[in-house]
Short mmCIF file of C-alpha atoms in Angstrom, two decimals:
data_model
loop_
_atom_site.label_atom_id
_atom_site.label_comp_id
_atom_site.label_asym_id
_atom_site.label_seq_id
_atom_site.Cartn_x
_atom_site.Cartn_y
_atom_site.Cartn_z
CA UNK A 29 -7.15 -7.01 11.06
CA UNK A 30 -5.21 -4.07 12.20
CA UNK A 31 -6.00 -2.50 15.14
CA UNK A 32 -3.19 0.29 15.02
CA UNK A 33 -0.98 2.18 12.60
CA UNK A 34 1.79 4.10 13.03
CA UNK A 35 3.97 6.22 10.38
CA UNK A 36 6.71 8.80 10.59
CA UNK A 37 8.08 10.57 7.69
CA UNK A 38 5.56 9.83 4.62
CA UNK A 39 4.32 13.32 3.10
CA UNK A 40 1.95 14.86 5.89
CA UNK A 41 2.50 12.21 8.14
CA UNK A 42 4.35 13.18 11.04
CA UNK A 43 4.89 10.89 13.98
CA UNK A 44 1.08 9.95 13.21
CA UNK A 45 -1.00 7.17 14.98
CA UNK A 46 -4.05 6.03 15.06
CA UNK A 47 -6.05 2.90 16.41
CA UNK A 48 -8.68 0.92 13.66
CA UNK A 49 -11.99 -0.71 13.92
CA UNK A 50 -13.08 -3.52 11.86
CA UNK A 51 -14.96 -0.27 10.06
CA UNK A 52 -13.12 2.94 10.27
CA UNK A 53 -14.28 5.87 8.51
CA UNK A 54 -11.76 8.92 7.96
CA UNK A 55 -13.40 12.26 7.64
CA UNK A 56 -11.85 15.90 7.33
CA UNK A 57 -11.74 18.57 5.20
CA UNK A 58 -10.40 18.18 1.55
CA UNK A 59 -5.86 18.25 2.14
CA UNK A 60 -6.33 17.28 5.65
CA UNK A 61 -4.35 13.93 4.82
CA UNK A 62 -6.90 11.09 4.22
CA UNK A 63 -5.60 9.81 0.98
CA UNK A 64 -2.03 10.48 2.40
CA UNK A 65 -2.96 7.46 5.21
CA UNK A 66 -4.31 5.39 2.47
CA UNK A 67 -1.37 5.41 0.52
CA UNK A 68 0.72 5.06 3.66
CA UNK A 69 -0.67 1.51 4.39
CA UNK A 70 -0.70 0.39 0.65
CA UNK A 71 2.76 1.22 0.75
CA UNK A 72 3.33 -0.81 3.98
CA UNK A 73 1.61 -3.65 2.16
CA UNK A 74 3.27 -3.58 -0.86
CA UNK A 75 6.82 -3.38 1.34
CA UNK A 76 5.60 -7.08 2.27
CA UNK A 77 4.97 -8.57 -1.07
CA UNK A 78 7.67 -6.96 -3.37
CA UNK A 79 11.15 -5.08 -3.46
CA UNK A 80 11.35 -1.67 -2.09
CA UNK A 81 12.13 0.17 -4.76
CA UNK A 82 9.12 -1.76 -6.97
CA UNK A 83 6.50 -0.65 -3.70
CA UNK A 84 7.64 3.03 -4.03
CA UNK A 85 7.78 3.23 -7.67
CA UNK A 86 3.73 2.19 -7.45
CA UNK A 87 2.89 4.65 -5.06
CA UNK A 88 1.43 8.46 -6.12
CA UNK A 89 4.12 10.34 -7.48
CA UNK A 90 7.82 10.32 -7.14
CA UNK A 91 9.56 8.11 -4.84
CA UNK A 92 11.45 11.18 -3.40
CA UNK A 93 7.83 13.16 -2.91
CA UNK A 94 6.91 10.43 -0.16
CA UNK A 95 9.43 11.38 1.87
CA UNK A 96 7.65 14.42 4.00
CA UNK A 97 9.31 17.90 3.57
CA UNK A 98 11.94 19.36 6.12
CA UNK A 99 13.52 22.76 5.36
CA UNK A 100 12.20 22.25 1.91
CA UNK A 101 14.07 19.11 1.48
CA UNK A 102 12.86 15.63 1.47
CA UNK A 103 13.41 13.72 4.59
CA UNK A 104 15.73 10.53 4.38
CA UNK A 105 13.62 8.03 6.54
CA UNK A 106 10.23 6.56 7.04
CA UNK A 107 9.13 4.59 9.81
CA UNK A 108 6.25 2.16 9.73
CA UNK A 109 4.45 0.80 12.74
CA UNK A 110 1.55 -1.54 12.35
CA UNK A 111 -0.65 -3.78 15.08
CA UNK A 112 -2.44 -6.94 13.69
CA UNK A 113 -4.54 -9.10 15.08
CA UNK A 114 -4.29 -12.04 12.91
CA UNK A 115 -7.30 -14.52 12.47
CA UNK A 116 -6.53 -18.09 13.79
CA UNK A 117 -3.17 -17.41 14.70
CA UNK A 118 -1.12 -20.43 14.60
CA UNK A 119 0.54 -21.68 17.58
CA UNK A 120 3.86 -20.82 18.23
CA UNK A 121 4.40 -20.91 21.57
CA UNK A 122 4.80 -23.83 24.43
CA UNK A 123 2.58 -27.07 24.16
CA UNK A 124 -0.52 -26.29 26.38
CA UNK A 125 -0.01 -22.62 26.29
CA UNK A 126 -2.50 -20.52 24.16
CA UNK A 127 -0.80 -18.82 21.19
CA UNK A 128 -0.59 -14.81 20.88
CA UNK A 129 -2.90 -13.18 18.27
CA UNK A 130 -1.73 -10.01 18.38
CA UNK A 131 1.65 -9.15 16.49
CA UNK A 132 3.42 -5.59 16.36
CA UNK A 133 5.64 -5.13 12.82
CA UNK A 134 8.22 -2.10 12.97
CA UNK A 135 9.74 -0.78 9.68
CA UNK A 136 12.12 1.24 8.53
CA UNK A 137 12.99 2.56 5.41
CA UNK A 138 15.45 5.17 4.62
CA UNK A 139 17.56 6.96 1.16
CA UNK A 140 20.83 6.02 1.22
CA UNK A 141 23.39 8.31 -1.36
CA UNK A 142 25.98 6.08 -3.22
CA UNK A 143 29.42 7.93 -3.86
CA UNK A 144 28.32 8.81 -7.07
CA UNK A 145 25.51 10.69 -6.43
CA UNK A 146 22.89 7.48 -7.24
CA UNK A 147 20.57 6.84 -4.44
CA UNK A 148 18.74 3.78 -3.04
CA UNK A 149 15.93 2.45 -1.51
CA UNK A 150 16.94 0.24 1.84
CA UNK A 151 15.67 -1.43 4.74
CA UNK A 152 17.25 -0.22 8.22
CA UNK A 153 15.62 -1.58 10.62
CA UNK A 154 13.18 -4.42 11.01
CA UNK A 155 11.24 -6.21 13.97
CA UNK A 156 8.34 -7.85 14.85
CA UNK A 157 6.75 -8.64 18.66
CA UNK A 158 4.13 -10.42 20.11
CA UNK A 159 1.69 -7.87 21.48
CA UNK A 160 0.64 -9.07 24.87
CA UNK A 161 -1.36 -7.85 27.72
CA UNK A 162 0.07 -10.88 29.55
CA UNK A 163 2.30 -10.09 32.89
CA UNK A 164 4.10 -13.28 32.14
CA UNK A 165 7.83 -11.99 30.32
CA UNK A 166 7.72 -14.92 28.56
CA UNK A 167 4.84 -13.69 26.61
CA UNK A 168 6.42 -10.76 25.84
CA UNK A 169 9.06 -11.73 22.89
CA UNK A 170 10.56 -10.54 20.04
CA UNK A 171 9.62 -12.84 17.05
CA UNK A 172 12.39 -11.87 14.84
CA UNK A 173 14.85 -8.39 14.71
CA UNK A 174 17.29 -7.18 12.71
CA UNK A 175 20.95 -8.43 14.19
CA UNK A 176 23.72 -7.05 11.70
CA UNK A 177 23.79 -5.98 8.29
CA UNK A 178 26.76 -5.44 5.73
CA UNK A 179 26.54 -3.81 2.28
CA UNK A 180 24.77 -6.17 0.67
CA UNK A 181 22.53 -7.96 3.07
CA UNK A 182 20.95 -8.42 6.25
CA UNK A 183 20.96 -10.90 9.12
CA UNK A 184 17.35 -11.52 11.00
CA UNK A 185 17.26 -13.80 14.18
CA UNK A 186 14.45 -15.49 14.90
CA UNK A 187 13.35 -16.23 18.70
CA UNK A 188 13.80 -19.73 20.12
CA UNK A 189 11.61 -21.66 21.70
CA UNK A 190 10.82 -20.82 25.48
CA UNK A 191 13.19 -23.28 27.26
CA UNK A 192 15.79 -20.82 25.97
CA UNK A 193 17.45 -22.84 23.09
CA UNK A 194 19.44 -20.44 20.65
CA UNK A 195 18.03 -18.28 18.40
CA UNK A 196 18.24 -19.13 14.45
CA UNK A 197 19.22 -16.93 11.94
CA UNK A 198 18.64 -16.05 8.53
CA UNK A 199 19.62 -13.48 5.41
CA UNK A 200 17.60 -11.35 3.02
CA UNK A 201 18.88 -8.27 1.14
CA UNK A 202 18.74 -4.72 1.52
CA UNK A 203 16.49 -3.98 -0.78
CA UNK A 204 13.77 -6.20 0.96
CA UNK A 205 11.78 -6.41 4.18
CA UNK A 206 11.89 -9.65 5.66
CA UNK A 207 8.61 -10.36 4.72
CA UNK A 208 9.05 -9.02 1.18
CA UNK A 209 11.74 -11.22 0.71
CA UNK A 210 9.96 -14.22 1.80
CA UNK A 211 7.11 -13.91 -0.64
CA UNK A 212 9.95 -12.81 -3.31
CA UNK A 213 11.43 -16.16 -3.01
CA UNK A 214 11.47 -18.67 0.19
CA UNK A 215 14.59 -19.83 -0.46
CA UNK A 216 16.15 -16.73 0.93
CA UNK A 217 15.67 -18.12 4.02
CA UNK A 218 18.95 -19.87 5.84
CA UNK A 219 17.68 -21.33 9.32
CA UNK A 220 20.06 -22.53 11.58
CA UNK A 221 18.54 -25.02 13.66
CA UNK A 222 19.65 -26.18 17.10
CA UNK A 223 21.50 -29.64 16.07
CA UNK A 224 24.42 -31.45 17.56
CA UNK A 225 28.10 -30.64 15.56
CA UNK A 226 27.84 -33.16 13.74
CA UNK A 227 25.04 -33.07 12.06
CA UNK A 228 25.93 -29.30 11.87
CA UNK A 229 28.78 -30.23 9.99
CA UNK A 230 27.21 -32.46 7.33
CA UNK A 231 24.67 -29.79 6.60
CA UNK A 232 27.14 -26.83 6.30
CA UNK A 233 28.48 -29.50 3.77
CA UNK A 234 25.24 -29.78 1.62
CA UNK A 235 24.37 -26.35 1.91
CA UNK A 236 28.10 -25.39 0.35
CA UNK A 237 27.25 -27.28 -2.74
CA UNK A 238 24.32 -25.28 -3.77
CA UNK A 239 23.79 -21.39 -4.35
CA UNK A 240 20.67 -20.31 -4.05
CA UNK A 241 20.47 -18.14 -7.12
CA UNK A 242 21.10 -20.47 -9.97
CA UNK A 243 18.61 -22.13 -12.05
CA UNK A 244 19.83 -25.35 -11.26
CA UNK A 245 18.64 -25.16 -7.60
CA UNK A 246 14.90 -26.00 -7.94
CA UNK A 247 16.49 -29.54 -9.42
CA UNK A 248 19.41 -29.90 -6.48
CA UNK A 249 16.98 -28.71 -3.72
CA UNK A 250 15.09 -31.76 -3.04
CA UNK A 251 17.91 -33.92 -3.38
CA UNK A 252 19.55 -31.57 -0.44
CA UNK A 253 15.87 -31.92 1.38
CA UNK A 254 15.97 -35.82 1.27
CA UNK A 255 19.26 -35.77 2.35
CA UNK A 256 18.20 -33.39 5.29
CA UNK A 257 15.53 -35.79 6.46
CA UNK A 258 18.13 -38.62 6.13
CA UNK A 259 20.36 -37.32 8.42
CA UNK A 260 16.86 -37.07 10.87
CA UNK A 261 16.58 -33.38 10.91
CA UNK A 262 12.79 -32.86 12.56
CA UNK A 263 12.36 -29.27 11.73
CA UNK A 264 8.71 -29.17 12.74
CA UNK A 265 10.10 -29.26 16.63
CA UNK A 266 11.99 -26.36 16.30
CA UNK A 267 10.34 -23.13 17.44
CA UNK A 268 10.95 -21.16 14.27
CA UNK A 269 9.06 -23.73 12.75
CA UNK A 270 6.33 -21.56 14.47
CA UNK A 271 6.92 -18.46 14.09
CA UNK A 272 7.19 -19.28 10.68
CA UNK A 273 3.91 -20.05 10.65
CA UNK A 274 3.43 -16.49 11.96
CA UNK A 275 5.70 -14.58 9.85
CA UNK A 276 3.65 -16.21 7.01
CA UNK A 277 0.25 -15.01 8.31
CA UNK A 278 1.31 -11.64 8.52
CA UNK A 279 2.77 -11.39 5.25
CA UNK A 280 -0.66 -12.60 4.04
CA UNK A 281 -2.35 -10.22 5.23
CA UNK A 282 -0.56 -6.95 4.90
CA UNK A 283 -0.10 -7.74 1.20
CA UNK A 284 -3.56 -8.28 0.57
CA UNK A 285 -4.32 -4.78 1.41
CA UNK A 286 -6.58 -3.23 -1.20
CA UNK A 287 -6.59 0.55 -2.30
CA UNK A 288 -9.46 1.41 -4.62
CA UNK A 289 -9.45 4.58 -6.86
CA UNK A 290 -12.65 3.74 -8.78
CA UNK A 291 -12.75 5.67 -12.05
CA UNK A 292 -15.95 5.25 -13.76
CA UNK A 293 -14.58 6.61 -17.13
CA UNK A 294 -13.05 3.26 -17.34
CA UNK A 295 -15.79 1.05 -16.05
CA UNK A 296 -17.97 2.17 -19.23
CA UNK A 297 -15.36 0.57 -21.71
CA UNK A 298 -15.26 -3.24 -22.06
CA UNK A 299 -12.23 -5.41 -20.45
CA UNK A 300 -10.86 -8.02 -22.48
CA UNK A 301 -11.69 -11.50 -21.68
CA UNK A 302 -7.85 -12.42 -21.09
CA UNK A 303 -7.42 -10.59 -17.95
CA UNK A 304 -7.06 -11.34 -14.46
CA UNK A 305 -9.76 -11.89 -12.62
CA UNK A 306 -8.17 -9.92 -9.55
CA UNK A 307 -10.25 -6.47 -9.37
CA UNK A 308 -7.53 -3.65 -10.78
CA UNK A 309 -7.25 -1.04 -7.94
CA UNK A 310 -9.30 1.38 -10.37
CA UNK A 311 -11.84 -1.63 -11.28
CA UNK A 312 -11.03 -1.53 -15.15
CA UNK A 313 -11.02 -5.11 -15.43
CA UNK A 314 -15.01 -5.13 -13.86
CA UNK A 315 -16.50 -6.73 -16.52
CA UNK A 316 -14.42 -9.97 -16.41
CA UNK A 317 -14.15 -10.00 -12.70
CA UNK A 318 -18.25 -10.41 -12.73
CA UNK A 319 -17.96 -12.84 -15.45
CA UNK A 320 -16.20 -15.24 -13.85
CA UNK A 321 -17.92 -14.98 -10.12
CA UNK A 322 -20.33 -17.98 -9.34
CA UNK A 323 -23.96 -17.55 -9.84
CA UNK A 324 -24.97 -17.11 -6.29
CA UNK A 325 -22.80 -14.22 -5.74
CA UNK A 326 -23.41 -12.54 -8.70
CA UNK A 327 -27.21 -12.23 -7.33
CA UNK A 328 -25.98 -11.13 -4.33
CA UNK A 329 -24.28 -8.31 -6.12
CA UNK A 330 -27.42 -7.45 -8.43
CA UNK A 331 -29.51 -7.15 -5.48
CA UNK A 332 -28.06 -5.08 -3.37
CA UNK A 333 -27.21 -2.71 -6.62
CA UNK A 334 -30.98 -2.75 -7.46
CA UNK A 335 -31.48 -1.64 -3.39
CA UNK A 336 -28.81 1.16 -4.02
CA UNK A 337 -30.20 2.86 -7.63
CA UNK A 338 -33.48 3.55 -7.99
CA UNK A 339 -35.50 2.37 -10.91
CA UNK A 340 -32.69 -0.31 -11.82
CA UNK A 341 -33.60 -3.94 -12.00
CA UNK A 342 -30.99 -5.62 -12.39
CA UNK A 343 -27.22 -5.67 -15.14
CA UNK A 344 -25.90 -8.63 -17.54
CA UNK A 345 -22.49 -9.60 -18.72
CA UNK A 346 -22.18 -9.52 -22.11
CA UNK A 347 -19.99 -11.70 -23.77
CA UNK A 348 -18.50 -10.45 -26.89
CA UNK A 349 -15.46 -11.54 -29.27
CA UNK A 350 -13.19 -10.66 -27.18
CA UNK A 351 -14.30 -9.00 -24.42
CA UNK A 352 -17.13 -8.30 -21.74
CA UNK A 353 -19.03 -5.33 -21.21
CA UNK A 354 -21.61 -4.94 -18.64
CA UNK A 355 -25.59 -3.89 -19.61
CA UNK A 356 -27.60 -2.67 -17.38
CA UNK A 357 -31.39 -3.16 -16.87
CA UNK A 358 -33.91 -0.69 -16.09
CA UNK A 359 -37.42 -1.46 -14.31
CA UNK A 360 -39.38 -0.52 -17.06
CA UNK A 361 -37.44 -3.24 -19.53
CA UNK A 362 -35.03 -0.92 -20.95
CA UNK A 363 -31.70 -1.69 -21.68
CA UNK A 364 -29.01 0.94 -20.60
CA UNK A 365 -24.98 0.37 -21.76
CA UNK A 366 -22.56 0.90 -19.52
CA UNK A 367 -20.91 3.58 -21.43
CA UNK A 368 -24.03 5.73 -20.78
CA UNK A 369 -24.75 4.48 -17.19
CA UNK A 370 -24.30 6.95 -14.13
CA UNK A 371 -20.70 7.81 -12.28
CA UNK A 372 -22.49 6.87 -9.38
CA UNK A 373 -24.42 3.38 -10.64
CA UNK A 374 -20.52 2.03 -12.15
CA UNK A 375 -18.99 2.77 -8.73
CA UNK A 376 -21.39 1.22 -6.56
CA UNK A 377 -21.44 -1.76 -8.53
CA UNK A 378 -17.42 -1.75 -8.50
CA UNK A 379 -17.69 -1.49 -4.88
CA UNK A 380 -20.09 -4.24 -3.74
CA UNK A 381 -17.97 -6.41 -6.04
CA UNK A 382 -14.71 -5.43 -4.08
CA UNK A 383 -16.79 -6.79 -1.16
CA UNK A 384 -17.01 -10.25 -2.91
CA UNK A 385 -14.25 -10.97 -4.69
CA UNK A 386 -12.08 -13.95 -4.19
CA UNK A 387 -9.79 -14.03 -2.32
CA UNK A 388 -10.88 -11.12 -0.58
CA UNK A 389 -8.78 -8.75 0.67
CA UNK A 390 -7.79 -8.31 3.85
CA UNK A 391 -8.48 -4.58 4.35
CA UNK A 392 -10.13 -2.74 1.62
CA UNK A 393 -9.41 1.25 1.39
CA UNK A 394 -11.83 3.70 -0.70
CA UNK A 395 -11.66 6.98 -1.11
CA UNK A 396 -15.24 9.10 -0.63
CA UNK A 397 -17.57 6.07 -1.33
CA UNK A 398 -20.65 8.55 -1.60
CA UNK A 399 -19.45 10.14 -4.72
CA UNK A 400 -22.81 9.84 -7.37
CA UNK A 401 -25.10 8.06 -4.63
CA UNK A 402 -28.20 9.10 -5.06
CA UNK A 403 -28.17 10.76 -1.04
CA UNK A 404 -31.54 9.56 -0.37
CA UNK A 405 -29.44 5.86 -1.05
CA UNK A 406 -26.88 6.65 0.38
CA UNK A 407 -27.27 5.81 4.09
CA UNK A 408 -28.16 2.56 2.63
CA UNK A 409 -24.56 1.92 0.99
CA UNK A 410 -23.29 2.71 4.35
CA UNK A 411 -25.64 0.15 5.87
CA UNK A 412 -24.47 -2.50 3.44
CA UNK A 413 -20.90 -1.89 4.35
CA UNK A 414 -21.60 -1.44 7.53
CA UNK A 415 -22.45 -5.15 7.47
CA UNK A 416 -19.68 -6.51 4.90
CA UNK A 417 -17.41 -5.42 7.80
CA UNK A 418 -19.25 -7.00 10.63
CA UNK A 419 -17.28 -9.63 12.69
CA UNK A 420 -17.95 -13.17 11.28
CA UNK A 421 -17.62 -14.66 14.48
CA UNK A 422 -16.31 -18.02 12.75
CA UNK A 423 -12.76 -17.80 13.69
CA UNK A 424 -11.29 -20.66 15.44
CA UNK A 425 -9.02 -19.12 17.87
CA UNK A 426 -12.25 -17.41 18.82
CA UNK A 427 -11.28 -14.31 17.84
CA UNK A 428 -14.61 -12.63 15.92
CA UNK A 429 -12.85 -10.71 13.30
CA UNK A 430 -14.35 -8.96 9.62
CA UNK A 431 -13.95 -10.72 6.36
CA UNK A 432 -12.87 -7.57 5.22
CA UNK A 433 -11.89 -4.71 7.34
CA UNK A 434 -12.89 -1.44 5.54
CA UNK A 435 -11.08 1.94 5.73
CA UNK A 436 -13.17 4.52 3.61
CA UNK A 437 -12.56 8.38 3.27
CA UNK A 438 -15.20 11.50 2.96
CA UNK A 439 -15.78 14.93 3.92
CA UNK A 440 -19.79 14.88 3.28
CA UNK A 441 -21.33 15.44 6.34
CA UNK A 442 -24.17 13.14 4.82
CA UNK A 443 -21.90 10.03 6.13
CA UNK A 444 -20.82 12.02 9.65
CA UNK A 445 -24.68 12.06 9.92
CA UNK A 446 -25.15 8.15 9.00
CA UNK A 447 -22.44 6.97 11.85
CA UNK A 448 -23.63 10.13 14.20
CA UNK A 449 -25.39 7.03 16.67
CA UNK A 450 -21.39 5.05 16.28
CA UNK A 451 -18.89 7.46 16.45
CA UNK A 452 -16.79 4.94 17.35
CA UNK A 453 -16.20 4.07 13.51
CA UNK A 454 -15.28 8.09 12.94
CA UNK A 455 -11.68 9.67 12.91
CA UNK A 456 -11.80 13.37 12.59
CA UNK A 457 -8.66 14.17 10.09
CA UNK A 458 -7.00 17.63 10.02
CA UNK A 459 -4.07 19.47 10.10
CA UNK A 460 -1.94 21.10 12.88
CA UNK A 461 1.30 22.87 13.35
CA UNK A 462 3.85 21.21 14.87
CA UNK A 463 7.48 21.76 15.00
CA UNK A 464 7.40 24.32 12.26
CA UNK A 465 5.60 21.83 9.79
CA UNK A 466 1.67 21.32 8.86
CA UNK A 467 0.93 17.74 9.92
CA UNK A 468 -1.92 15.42 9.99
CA UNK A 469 -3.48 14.21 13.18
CA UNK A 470 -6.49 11.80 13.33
CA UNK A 471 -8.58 12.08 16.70
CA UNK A 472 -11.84 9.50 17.78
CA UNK A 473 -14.91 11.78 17.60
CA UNK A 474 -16.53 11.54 21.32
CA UNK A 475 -17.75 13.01 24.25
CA UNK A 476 -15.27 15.74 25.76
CA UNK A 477 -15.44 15.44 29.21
CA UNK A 478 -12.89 18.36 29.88
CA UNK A 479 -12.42 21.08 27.35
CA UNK A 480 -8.42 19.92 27.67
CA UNK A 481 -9.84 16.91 25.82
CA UNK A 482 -10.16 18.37 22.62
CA UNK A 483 -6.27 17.72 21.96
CA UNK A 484 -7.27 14.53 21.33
CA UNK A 485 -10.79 13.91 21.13
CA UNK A 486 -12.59 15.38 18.64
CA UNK A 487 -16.46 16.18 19.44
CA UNK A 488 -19.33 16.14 17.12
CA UNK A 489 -20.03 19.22 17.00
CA UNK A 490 -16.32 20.46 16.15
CA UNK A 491 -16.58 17.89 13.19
CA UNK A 492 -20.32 19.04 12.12
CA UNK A 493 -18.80 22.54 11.79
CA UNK A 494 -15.61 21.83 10.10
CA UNK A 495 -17.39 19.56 7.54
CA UNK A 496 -20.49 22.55 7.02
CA UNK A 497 -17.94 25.06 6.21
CA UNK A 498 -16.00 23.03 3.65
CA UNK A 499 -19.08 21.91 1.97
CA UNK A 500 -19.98 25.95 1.81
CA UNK A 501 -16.19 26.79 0.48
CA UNK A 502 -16.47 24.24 -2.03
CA UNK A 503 -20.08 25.63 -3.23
CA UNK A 504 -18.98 28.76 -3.63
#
């Protein structure tokens, strides 16, 4: 789950923080920056599951328009700041000592001008820490940071274990994070573990035989693995062995961040039955997604529809030639197509399948979930969700995190009203002046104590009347 996220430099984002619940809902005025914090963190997620230039290129508009505006220029860097607390973390610390759960990941990527005028995507910096409210220093580490780089590639040390050993090292390129590179391919990985000279030797030796980037590897690799464990190399000892172990969670879970942009105009047509069963991010591909869910959850999914849309009892997949398309059915035993089903019925049903899908994601963003709820429904959607992103309680480090933390947008004051008795789930969004620019800020909604407070608290009341006069503007 993450519990904080940071960004500097991405469109209206401006030295911006803010902290996350396991349900966080974002409301502000239409341009206030919502979607812009969405995007942020799909970016940082794709960052740790592909190249650079491939994360950018899938983001809203041109790579060089999510870099935010200085003098009318685009800015050359953006940094990235995220806080996770990672369910079951493993352990990756001394025997007997209880391993951290929460990790801090700092990224930065910046637009870098080749002599001839070409520019490119890179990685600058790169760390990540163990978060710890621990007094003990040895608690406080860096897991890996960027050492040195050249012009093609990077070099990432990895923390030792805590008797002090010496730190490992290993390479990735430019145009990857570290964690992008490791779910790019593994093998770009070169560890250096703590071994005698010897032994040092002979593996320098094997290692010289093989590049990395040939087909022929996947065949010599296990011959160089068998010839590691010959030589008695016990890798699992080594402490990088366990922050491994944590460098994998993370990656896991940033890159399974979800951004949904539901368009119903699609969800009317049929999907082909060759398709992956993977919700798209604008839940094209519903029909086969539902087709291929187990029984049990596709009741789930019918009830709580039939709970959401009044006089509906129920849909069907329809298999046809090549396809499925979804039918829906009403309570007095009329069938209803999808193609001439409501905005509002499509995108709820996209949604509480988002909820259900395997494997889910780790956070799920949506953008105004109450567009085409019936209202009098709505505070029931809100309920359901409410509940998807309840802690499960069944992790084993004892940690009670969400299935599925949930980051949702809106401006209706319909859903201020719903989480008016937990404003701890609200984050008022709008924009300031600072430094010459218009910037986002995102504020808890509270109790001011002092009127100073409203720098950075925002209070019901200042959100009820925001949200009121937008809804009038918009009306007009």
């Amino acid at each position: 789950m993450i519990t904080r996220f940071e960004v500097d430099g991405f469109k209206s984002l401006r030295d911006f923080a803010v902290d996350l619940e396991p349900l966080t809902v974002f409301v502000g005025p239409n341009g206030a920056g919502k979607s812009n914090l969405l995007e942020a963190i799909g970016l940082l997620g794709r960052l740790a599951s592909m190249s650079v230039e491939e994360a950018f290129k899938l983001g809203r508009g041109r790579v060089v328009d999510q870099f935010s505006l200085s003098g009318g220029e685009a800015g050359r860097t953006i940094r990235f700041a995220v806080e996770v607390l990672l369910r079951g973390s493993p352990e990756a610390s001394a025997e007997g000592t209880p391993p951290p759960d929460r990790y801090r990941y700092e990224l930065v990527i910046e637009r870098r001008e080749r002599p001839s005028g070409v520019e490119e995507l890179t990685v600058a910096e790169e760390h990540l820490l163990v978060v710890s409210e621990s007094k003990d220093p040895a608690r406080q580490r860096i897991i890996f940071r960027q050492k040195e780089q050249d012009q093609r590639e990077r070099r990432v040390a990895i923390a030792s274990d805590l008797q002090g050993r010496e730190e490992s090292t290993f390479r990735c390129p430019h145009t990857h994070s570290a964690l992008g590179s490791k779910l790019a391919s593994a093998e770009r990985y070169y560890l250096q573990f703590d071994l005698d000279e010897e032994t040092r030797h002979q593996l320098a030796k094997l290692k010289e035989l093989i590049d990395p980037h040939t087909a022929e590897y996947g065949l010599i690799k296990p011959i160089l693995d068998a010839k590691i464990q010959k030589l008695g190399i016990d890798t699992s000892r080594t402490r990088e062995a366990g922050w491994y172990a944590v460098i994998t969670a993370l990656t896991d879970e940033l890159s399974r961040f979800r951004l949904f942009q539901i368009d119903a105009a699609r969800l009317r047509d049929a999907s082909e039955r060759i398709a992956s069963t993977m919700l798209a991010p604008d839940a094209s591909n519903l029909p086969t997604v539902l087709a291929d869910l187990p029984g049990p959850v596709l009741g789930e999914i019918r009830a709580d529809l039939v709970s959401l849309i009044p006089g509906l009892a129920g849909f069907d997949i329809i298999p046809d030639e090549a396809s499925f398309r979804i039918e829906f059915k009403l309570s007095g035993g009329e069938r209803l197509p999808a193609r001439l089903a409501s905005d509002g019925t499509l995108r709820a049903l996209a949604l509480l399948t988002a909820l259900r899908v395997q494997p889910r994601p780790s956070v799920l963003g949506v953008e105004e979930p109450e567009n085409g709820i019936y209202p009098g429904r709505l505070r029931t959607l809100l309920s359901l969700l409410r509940e998807s992103a309840a802690p499960d309680g069944d992790d084993p480090a004892g940690a009670a995190l969400p299935s599925t933390q949930l980051l949702l947008t809106s401006h209706s004051p319909v859903v201020l009203a719903a989480f008016r008795d937990r404003p701890e789930h609200l984050r008022f969004m709008d924009l300031v002046r600072r430094d010459g620019h218009l910037t986002t800020r995102a504020r808890p909604v509270g109790e001011l104590k002092e009127p100073i407070d409203g720098a950075r608290i925002a209070s019901l009341r200042e959100v009820d009347t925001l949200l009121h006069a937008a809804d009038s503007e918009a009306a007009e």
